[in-house]
Amino acid sequence: MMKLAAALLSACIAAPALADGLVVEDASGTAAPLATHTGTAPAAVHFWATWCGPCLTELPRLADLMADRPDLAAHIVIVSVDTRSIDSVRAFLADRLGLDLETLRVVEGTPGDTYGVRAYPATVFLAGDGTLAAKVEGSIDWSDPDRVADLAASLAD
């Protein structure tokens, strides 16, 4: 199991689930299991929605972290749970938040069924084999150096 500081784990650790329980689409509209995007190394998957106020506050800080730390960004996958099209979700990010973030969109399954997510934003931490190591429901302060250190430790191979 990945190491995560207690401060990062504001939510319970759930039973293992596999990243192939969700199908997501990318910017081109190609659908594939989430596991295709998380690979075989530890990953953080951040779930958000256009209608989620806390998500909209949190995403710019996550984008800043990813720009500042490409080593971590390579292991972070951002996934929208919206029902609107992927083009609409991407346009929302650009127009409303001024962000050029790569986001995927859930097209089959739910984060709730796969990972027990009950609220957004939510970040799930996956082991290299795709099983759930931990989850955080609610916002994370991605600008806090302690959270960044926790994230780096959780994404270490």
Tab-separated table of C-alpha atoms in Angstrom:
chain	number	residue	atom	x	y	z
A	1	MET	CA	0.000	0.000	0.000
A	2	MET	CA	1.237	3.508	-0.773
A	3	LYS	CA	2.389	5.694	2.111
A	4	LEU	CA	0.207	8.716	2.772
A	5	ALA	CA	0.489	11.089	5.685
A	6	ALA	CA	-2.488	11.081	8.037
A	7	ALA	CA	-3.161	14.723	7.214
A	8	LEU	CA	-3.835	13.804	3.589
A	9	LEU	CA	-6.243	11.067	4.504
A	10	SER	CA	-9.276	13.010	5.602
A	11	ALA	CA	-11.483	10.174	4.389
A	12	CYS	CA	-11.499	6.461	5.054
A	13	ILE	CA	-9.539	3.907	3.078
A	14	ALA	CA	-11.967	1.789	1.106
A	15	ALA	CA	-11.750	-1.776	-0.095
A	16	PRO	CA	-9.556	-2.219	-3.171
A	17	ALA	CA	-11.116	-1.575	-6.556
A	18	LEU	CA	-9.572	-1.620	-10.004
A	19	ALA	CA	-9.136	1.364	-12.308
A	20	ASP	CA	-10.709	-0.628	-15.140
A	21	GLY	CA	-14.099	-0.271	-13.412
A	22	LEU	CA	-14.522	3.108	-15.142
A	23	VAL	CA	-14.495	3.972	-18.817
A	24	VAL	CA	-13.391	7.503	-19.682
A	25	GLU	CA	-13.057	9.482	-22.871
A	26	ASP	CA	-10.207	11.753	-23.843
A	27	ALA	CA	-10.226	15.033	-25.800
A	28	SER	CA	-10.567	13.170	-29.093
A	29	GLY	CA	-13.633	11.302	-27.828
A	30	THR	CA	-11.818	7.967	-27.619
A	31	ALA	CA	-13.216	5.829	-24.800
A	32	ALA	CA	-10.983	3.474	-22.810
A	33	PRO	CA	-10.770	2.057	-19.292
A	34	LEU	CA	-9.337	4.503	-16.761
A	35	ALA	CA	-6.510	2.002	-16.236
A	36	THR	CA	-5.281	2.898	-19.726
A	37	HIS	CA	-4.537	6.400	-18.435
A	38	THR	CA	-3.168	5.502	-15.009
A	39	GLY	CA	-0.621	2.969	-16.222
A	40	THR	CA	1.277	0.609	-13.943
A	41	ALA	CA	2.812	3.166	-11.566
A	42	PRO	CA	1.052	4.710	-8.558
A	43	ALA	CA	-1.379	7.432	-9.636
A	44	ALA	CA	-3.688	10.075	-8.236
A	45	VAL	CA	-7.049	10.420	-9.978
A	46	HIS	CA	-8.869	13.673	-9.299
A	47	PHE	CA	-12.636	13.654	-9.913
A	48	TRP	CA	-14.430	16.971	-10.420
A	49	ALA	CA	-17.540	18.492	-12.029
A	50	THR	CA	-18.453	21.796	-13.664
A	51	TRP	CA	-21.386	22.188	-11.240
A	52	CYS	CA	-19.205	21.673	-8.140
A	53	GLY	CA	-18.232	24.983	-6.501
A	54	PRO	CA	-15.364	23.552	-4.409
A	55	CYS	CA	-14.030	21.841	-7.545
A	56	LEU	CA	-13.828	25.161	-9.360
A	57	THR	CA	-11.889	26.696	-6.480
A	58	GLU	CA	-9.519	23.745	-6.246
A	59	LEU	CA	-8.719	23.101	-9.930
A	60	PRO	CA	-6.548	26.227	-10.484
A	61	ARG	CA	-4.349	25.225	-7.526
A	62	LEU	CA	-4.056	21.705	-8.878
A	63	ALA	CA	-3.173	23.121	-12.309
A	64	ASP	CA	-0.475	25.307	-10.705
A	65	LEU	CA	0.976	22.298	-8.893
A	66	MET	CA	1.044	20.279	-12.096
A	67	ALA	CA	2.798	23.114	-13.946
A	68	ASP	CA	5.357	23.522	-11.157
A	69	ARG	CA	5.944	19.798	-10.625
A	70	PRO	CA	5.893	17.895	-13.934
A	71	ASP	CA	7.342	14.896	-12.074
A	72	LEU	CA	4.088	14.688	-10.103
A	73	ALA	CA	1.870	15.794	-12.987
A	74	ALA	CA	2.885	12.689	-14.916
A	75	HIS	CA	1.071	10.622	-12.271
A	76	ILE	CA	-2.061	12.770	-11.868
A	77	VAL	CA	-5.146	12.097	-13.958
A	78	ILE	CA	-8.012	14.578	-13.943
A	79	VAL	CA	-11.501	13.221	-14.660
A	80	SER	CA	-14.787	15.084	-15.038
A	81	VAL	CA	-17.989	13.373	-13.924
A	82	ASP	CA	-20.161	15.681	-16.041
A	83	THR	CA	-22.782	14.404	-18.449
A	84	ARG	CA	-22.064	17.178	-20.949
A	85	SER	CA	-19.709	16.418	-23.853
A	86	ILE	CA	-15.951	16.353	-23.430
A	87	ASP	CA	-15.687	19.363	-25.759
A	88	SER	CA	-18.097	21.287	-23.542
A	89	VAL	CA	-16.176	20.321	-20.395
A	90	ARG	CA	-12.857	21.397	-21.939
A	91	ALA	CA	-14.395	24.681	-23.135
A	92	PHE	CA	-15.728	25.274	-19.614
A	93	LEU	CA	-12.232	24.860	-18.167
A	94	ALA	CA	-10.800	27.312	-20.669
A	95	ASP	CA	-13.604	29.896	-20.660
A	96	ARG	CA	-14.694	29.858	-17.021
A	97	LEU	CA	-11.416	29.081	-15.259
A	98	GLY	CA	-8.826	30.060	-17.870
A	99	LEU	CA	-7.239	26.614	-17.598
A	100	ASP	CA	-5.695	24.486	-20.303
A	101	LEU	CA	-5.928	21.266	-18.298
A	102	GLU	CA	-6.098	17.831	-19.802
A	103	THR	CA	-9.249	16.270	-18.472
A	104	LEU	CA	-10.954	13.014	-19.188
A	105	ARG	CA	-14.693	12.425	-18.764
A	106	VAL	CA	-16.477	9.410	-17.307
A	107	VAL	CA	-18.632	7.713	-19.945
A	108	GLU	CA	-19.326	4.369	-18.288
A	109	GLY	CA	-19.475	3.406	-14.624
A	110	THR	CA	-19.246	5.819	-11.696
A	111	PRO	CA	-16.545	6.809	-9.213
A	112	GLY	CA	-19.083	5.912	-6.528
A	113	ASP	CA	-19.491	2.340	-7.709
A	114	THR	CA	-15.805	1.854	-8.459
A	115	TYR	CA	-14.158	3.682	-5.544
A	116	GLY	CA	-16.944	4.464	-3.085
A	117	VAL	CA	-16.741	8.206	-3.828
A	118	ARG	CA	-19.691	10.035	-2.265
A	119	ALA	CA	-18.731	13.688	-2.783
A	120	TYR	CA	-16.796	15.911	-5.165
A	121	PRO	CA	-14.100	16.920	-5.517
A	122	ALA	CA	-12.506	13.606	-4.717
A	123	THR	CA	-9.024	12.255	-5.254
A	124	VAL	CA	-8.290	8.557	-5.267
A	125	PHE	CA	-4.785	7.180	-4.909
A	126	LEU	CA	-4.102	4.018	-6.867
A	127	ALA	CA	-1.345	1.493	-6.409
A	128	GLY	CA	0.609	0.444	-9.485
A	129	ASP	CA	-1.685	-2.545	-9.985
A	130	GLY	CA	-4.735	-0.245	-10.203
A	131	THR	CA	-6.142	-1.068	-6.787
A	132	LEU	CA	-7.397	1.676	-4.536
A	133	ALA	CA	-4.875	2.614	-1.861
A	134	ALA	CA	-6.686	5.637	-0.414
A	135	LYS	CA	-9.179	8.363	-1.189
A	136	VAL	CA	-9.834	11.905	-0.101
A	137	GLU	CA	-13.319	13.321	-0.480
A	138	GLY	CA	-13.349	17.096	-0.478
A	139	SER	CA	-10.802	19.699	-1.444
A	140	ILE	CA	-7.071	19.351	-0.988
A	141	ASP	CA	-4.887	22.428	-0.647
A	142	TRP	CA	-2.522	21.629	-3.516
A	143	SER	CA	-0.416	24.702	-2.651
A	144	ASP	CA	0.419	23.455	0.868
A	145	PRO	CA	4.025	22.160	0.946
A	146	ASP	CA	3.039	19.385	3.375
A	147	ARG	CA	0.309	18.157	0.986
A	148	VAL	CA	2.744	18.276	-1.917
A	149	ALA	CA	5.225	16.195	0.097
A	150	ASP	CA	2.433	13.728	0.947
A	151	LEU	CA	1.468	13.539	-2.724
A	152	ALA	CA	5.059	12.934	-3.793
A	153	ALA	CA	5.399	10.152	-1.217
A	154	SER	CA	2.147	8.524	-2.329
A	155	LEU	CA	3.208	8.541	-5.983
A	156	ALA	CA	6.646	7.057	-5.339
A	157	ASP	CA	7.153	3.666	-6.930
